[in-house]
Short mmCIF file of C-alpha atoms and ligand atoms in Angstrom, two decimals:
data_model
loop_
_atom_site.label_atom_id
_atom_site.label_comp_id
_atom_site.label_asym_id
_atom_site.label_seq_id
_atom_site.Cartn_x
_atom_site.Cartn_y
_atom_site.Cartn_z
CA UNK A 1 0.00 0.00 0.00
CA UNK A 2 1.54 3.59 -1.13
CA UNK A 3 1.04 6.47 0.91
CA UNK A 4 2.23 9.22 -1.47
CA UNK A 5 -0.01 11.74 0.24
CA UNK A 6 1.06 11.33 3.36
CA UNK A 7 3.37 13.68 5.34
CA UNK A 8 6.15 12.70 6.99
CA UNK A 9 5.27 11.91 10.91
CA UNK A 10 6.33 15.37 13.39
CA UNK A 11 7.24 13.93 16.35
CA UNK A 12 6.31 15.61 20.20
CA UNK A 13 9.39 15.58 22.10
CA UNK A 14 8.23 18.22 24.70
CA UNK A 15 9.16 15.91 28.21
CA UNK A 16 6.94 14.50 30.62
CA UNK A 17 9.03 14.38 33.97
CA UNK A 18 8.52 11.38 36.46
CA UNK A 19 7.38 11.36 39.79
CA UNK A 20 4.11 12.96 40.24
CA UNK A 21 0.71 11.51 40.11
CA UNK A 22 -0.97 13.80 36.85
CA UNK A 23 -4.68 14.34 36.07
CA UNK A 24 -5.14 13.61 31.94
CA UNK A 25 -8.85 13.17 31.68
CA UNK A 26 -11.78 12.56 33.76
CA UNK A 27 -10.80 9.25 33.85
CA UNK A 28 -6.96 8.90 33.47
CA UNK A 29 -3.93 10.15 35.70
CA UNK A 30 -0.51 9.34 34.86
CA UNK A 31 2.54 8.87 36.42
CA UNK A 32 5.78 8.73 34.58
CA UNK A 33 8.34 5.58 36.26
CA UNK A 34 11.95 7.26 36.89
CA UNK A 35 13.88 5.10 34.39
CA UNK A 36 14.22 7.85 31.49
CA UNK A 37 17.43 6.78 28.75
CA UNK A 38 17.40 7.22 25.04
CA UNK A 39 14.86 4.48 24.29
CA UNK A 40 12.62 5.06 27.57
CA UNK A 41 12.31 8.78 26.67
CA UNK A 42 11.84 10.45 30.41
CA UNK A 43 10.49 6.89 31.57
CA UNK A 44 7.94 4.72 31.63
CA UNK A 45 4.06 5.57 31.32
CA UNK A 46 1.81 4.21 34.25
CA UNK A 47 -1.79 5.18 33.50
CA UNK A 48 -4.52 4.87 36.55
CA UNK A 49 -7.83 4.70 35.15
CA UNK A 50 -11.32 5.22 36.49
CA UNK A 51 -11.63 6.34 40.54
CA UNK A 52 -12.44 4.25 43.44
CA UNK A 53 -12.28 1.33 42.03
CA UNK A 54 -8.84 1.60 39.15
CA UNK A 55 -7.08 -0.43 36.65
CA UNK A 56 -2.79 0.51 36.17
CA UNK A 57 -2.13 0.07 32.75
CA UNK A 58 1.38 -1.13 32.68
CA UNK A 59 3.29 -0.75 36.13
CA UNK A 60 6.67 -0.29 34.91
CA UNK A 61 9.86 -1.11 36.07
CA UNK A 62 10.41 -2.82 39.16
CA UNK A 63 11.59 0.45 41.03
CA UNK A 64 10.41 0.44 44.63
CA UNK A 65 10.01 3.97 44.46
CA UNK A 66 7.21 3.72 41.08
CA UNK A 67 5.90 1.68 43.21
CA UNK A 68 5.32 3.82 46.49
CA UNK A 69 4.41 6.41 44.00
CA UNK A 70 1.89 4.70 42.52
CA UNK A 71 0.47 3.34 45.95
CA UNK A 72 0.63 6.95 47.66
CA UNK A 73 -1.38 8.30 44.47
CA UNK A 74 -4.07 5.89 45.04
CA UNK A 75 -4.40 5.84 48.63
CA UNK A 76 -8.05 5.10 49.63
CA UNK A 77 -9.15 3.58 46.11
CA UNK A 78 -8.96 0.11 45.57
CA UNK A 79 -6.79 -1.30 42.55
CA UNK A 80 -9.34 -3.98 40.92
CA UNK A 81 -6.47 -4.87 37.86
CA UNK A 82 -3.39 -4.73 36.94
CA UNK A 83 -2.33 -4.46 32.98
CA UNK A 84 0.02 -5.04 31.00
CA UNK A 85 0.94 -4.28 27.14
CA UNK A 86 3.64 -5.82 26.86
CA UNK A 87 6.87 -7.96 28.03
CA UNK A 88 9.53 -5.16 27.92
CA UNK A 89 11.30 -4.84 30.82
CA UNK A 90 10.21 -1.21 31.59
CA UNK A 91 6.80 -2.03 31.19
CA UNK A 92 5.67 -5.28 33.19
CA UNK A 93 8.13 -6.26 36.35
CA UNK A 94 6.47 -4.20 38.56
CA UNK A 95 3.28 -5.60 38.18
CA UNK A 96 4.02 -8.56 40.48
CA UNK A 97 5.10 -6.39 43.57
CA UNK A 98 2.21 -4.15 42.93
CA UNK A 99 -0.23 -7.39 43.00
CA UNK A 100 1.60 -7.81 46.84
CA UNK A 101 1.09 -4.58 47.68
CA UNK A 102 -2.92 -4.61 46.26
CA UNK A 103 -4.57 -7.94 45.82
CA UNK A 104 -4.97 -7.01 42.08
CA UNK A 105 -5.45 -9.29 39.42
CA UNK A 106 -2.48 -9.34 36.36
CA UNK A 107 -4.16 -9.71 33.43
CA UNK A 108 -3.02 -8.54 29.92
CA UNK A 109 -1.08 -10.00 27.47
CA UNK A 110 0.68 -13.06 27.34
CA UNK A 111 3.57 -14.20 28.65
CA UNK A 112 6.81 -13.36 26.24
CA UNK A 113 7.26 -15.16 23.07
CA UNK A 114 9.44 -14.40 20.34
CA UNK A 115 7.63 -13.38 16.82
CA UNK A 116 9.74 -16.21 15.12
CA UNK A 117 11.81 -19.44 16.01
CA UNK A 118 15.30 -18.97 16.71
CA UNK A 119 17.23 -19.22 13.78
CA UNK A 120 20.25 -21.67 13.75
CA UNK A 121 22.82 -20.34 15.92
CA UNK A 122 21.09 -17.00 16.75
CA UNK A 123 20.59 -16.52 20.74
CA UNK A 124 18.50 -14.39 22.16
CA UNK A 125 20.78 -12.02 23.41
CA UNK A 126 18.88 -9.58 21.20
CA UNK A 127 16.03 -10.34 23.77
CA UNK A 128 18.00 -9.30 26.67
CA UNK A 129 15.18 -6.71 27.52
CA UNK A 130 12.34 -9.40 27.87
CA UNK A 131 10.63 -10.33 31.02
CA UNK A 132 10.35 -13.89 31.00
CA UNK A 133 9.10 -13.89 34.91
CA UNK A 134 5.77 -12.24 33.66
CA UNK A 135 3.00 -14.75 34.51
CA UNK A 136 -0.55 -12.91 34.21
CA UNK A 137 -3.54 -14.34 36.10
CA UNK A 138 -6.03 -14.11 32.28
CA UNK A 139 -4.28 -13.21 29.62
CA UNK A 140 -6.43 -10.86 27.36
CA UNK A 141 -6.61 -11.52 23.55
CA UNK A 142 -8.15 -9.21 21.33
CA UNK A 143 -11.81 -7.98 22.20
CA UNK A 144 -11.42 -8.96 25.83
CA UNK A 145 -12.70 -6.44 28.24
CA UNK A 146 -12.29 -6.03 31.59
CA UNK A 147 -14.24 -3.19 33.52
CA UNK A 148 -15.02 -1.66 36.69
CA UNK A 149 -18.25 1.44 38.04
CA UNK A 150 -16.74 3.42 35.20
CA UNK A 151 -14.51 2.25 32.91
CA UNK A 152 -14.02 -0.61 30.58
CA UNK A 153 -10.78 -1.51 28.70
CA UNK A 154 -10.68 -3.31 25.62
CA UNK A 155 -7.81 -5.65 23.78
CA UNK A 156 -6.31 -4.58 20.58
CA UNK A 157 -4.10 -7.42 19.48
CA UNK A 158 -0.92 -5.35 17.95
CA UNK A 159 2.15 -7.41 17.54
CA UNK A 160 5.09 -5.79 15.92
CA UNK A 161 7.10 -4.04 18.82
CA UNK A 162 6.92 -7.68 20.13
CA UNK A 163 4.61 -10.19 19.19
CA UNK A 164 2.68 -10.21 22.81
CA UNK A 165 2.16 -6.57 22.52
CA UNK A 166 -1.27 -5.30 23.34
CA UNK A 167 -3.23 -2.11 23.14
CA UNK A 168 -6.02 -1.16 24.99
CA UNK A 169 -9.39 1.03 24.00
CA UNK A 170 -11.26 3.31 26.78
CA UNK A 171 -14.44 4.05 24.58
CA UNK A 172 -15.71 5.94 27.48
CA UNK A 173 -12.98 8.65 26.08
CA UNK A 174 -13.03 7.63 23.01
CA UNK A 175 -8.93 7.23 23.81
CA UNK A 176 -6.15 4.01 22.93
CA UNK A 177 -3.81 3.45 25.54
CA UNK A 178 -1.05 2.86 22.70
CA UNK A 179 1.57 1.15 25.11
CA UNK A 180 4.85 1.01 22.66
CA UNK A 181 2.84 0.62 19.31
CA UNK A 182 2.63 3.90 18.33
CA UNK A 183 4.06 7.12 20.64
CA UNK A 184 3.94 10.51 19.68
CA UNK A 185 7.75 11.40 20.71
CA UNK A 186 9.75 8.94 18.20
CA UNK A 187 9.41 6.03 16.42
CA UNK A 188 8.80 2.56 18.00
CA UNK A 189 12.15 0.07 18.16
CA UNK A 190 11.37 -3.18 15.91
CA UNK A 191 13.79 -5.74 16.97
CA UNK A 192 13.55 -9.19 15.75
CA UNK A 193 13.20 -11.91 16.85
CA UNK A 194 10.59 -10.64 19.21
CA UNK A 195 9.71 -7.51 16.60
CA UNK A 196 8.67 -8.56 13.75
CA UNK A 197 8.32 -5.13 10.77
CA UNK A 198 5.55 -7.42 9.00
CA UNK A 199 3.27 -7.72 11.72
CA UNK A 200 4.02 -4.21 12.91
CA UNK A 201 2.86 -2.59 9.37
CA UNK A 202 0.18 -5.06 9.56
CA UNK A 203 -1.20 -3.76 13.33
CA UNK A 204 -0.90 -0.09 12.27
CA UNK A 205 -3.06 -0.45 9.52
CA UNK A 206 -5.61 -2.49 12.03
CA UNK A 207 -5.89 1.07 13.64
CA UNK A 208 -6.87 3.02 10.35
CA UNK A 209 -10.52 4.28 10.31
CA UNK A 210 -11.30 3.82 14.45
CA UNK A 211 -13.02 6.48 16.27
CA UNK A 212 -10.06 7.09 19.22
CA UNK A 213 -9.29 10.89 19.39
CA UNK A 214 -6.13 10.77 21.16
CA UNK A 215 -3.92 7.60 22.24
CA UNK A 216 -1.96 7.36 25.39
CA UNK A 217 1.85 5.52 25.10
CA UNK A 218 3.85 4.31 26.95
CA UNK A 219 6.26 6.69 26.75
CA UNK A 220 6.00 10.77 26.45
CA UNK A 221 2.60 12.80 25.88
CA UNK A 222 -0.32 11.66 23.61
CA UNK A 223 -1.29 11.59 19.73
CA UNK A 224 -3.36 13.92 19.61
CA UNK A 225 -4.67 13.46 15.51
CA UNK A 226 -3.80 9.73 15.82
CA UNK A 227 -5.32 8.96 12.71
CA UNK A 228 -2.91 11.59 10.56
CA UNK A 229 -0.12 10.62 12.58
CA UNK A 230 -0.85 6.18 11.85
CA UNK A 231 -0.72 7.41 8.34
CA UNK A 232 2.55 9.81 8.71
CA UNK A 233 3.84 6.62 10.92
CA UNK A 234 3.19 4.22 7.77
CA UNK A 235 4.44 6.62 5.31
CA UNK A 236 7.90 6.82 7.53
CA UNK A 237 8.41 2.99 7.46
CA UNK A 238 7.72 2.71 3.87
CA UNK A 239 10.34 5.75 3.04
CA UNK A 240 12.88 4.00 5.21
CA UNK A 241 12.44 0.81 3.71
CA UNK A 242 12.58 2.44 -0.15
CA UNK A 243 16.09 3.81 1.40
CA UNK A 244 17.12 0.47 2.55
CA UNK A 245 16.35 -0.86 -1.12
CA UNK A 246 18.43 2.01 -2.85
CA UNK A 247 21.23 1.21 -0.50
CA UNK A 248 20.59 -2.90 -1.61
CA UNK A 249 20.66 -1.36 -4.99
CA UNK A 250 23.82 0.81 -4.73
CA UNK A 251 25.66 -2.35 -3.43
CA UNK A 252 25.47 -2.05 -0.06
CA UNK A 253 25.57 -5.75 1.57
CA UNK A 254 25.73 -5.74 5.10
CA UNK A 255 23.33 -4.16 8.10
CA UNK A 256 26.70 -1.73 9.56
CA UNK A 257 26.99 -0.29 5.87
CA UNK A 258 23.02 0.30 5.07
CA UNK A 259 22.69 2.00 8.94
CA UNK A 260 25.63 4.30 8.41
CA UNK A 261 24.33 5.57 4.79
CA UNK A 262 20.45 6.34 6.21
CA UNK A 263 21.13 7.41 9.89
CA UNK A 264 22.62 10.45 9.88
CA UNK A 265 23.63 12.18 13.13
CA UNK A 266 22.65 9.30 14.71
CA UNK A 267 23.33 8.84 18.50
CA UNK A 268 25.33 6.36 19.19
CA UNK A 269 23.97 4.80 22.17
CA UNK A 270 20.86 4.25 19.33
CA UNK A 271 23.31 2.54 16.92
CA UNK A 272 22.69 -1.32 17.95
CA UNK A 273 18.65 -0.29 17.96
CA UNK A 274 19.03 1.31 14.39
CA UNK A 275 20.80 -1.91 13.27
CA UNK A 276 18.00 -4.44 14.47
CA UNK A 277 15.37 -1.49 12.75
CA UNK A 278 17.03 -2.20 9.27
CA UNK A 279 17.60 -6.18 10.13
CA UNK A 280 13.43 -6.22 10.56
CA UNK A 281 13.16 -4.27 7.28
CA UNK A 282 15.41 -6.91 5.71
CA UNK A 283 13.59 -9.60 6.94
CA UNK A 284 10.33 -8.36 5.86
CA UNK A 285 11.76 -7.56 2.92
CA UNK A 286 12.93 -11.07 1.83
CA UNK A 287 9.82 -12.52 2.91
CA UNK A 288 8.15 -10.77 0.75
CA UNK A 289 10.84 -11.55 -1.83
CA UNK A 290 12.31 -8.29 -2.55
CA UNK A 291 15.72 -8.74 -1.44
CA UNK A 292 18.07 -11.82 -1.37
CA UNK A 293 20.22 -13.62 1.61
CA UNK A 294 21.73 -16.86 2.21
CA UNK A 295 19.33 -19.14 4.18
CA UNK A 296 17.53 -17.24 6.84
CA UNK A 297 17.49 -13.48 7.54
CA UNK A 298 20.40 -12.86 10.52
CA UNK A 299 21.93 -9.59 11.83
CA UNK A 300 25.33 -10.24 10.28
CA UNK A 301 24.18 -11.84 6.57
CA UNK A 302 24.67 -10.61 3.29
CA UNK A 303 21.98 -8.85 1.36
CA UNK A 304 21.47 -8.80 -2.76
CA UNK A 305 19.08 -7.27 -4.63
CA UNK A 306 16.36 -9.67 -5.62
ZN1 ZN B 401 8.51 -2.04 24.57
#
């Protein structure tokens, strides 16, 4: 599918600092966990929603102090569930100490899985940043709700990011809690072999045409014209991987040469990320038999025009 209308995506980089419990909506507060780096943004989103009786959407990190923030911002309500997106390590170890501090039930999505077998001799030291320990009381699969006096939260199945990953509607706002599929401040990290670019195009076209005004991450401040931006965030992805295709073209074989050629200014702490980002565009790319490799798809293969 071509996009040639579409506008490249403007990204919202204005911070959102950690800490404090933040009123978003009538029914959704925020507080941002204190683990902010270059692919957390200024941390991880936790999003309360409803009163009295809450849901947390994705507790974070296991950081005692997200915790007690959490727990002193909810004093006197009653935490009915406890959900999770996704099994990145910033997003669901926490849950398990919050369920001892609550009596919640975990429920969400399930527990990690890679988006592929292991190819032969590839570990999963690309997976370093999964949390295998995540072990949700129901998992929720798409068009599962869960709800409490006045709220209800409903699955989106959205693999891509990682093939577990879940978003959530809130109809009653007419809002997405977007977890790590799409975020307004930069573009989401697609790593196989938990990421997988083919299911990730395929999950942001499942959002074109719904009725959500404004999606919540789980990182930085909302999409605010979430439809515009899906498109702007499909357009990106296809311009990247036309780029990837000039630099197959141009004679460019390996992942090190194609990331130096289209990142430019890159920071280098993002290098390894960038380098998995054009190894998911390859791999998509020879499934769909546009490129050419030697047996399967790997981070250090050679690449040939088809
Ligand atoms: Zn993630």
């Amino acid at each position: 599918m071509s996009d040639s209308s579409a506008q490249d995506p403007v990204f919202d980089t204005s911070p959102v600092a950690p800490g404090t419990c933040l009123r978003l909506s009538p029914g959704i507060r925020r507080i941002v966990a204190g683990n902010g780096s270059p692919f957390t943004f200024t941390g991880t989103c936790s999003y309360i929603v409803g009163s009295g009786k809450v849901a947390v959407i994705d507790p974070g990190p296991d950081i005692p102090a997200h915790r007690d923030a959490l727990l002193e911002a909810l004093r006197g309500e009653t935490v009915t569930h406890i959900v999770v997106s996704h099994t990145h390590r910033d997003h669901s170890p926490g849950a398990h100490a919050l369920q001892e501090a609550t009596g919640a039930v975990i429920v969400g999505c399930s527990p990690h899985r890679e988006a592929r077998a292991l190819a032969a001799g590839e570990t999963d030291t690309l997976e370093a940043s999964g949390d295998r320990d995540y072990r949700p009381d129901a998992e929720m699969h798409e068009g599962d709700t869960i709800e409490g006096p006045s709220w209800r939260l409903v699955a989106l199945e959205t693999p891509g990011h990682m093939a577990n990953h879940l978003c959530f509607a809130f109809p009653e706002e007419q809002a997405l809690f977007s977890a790590d599929h799409v975020m307004a401040w930069a573009t989401t990290v697609i790593a196989p072999p938990a990421g997988s670019m083919n299911d990730f195009m395929n999950s942001l076209d499942k959002l074109r045409g719904r009725d959500e005004t404004v999606y919540w991450p789980g990182h930085g401040g909302p999409v605010r014209d979430p439809q515009r931006f899906v498109r702007a965030l499909h357009h990106h992805r296809r311009q990247r991987e036309a780029s990837i295709l000039a630099r197959i073209a141009a004679g460019d074989q390996r992942i090190e040469e194609i990331v130096q050629a289209i990142y430019v200014g890159l920071n280098p702490m993002l290098r390894g990320a960038a380098g998995l980002s054009v190894f998911a565009h390859l791999e998509d790319l020879a499934m769909r038999g546009l490129v050419r490799t030697d047996g399967m798809p790997s981070l250090t293969g050679e690449y040939r025009p088809a």
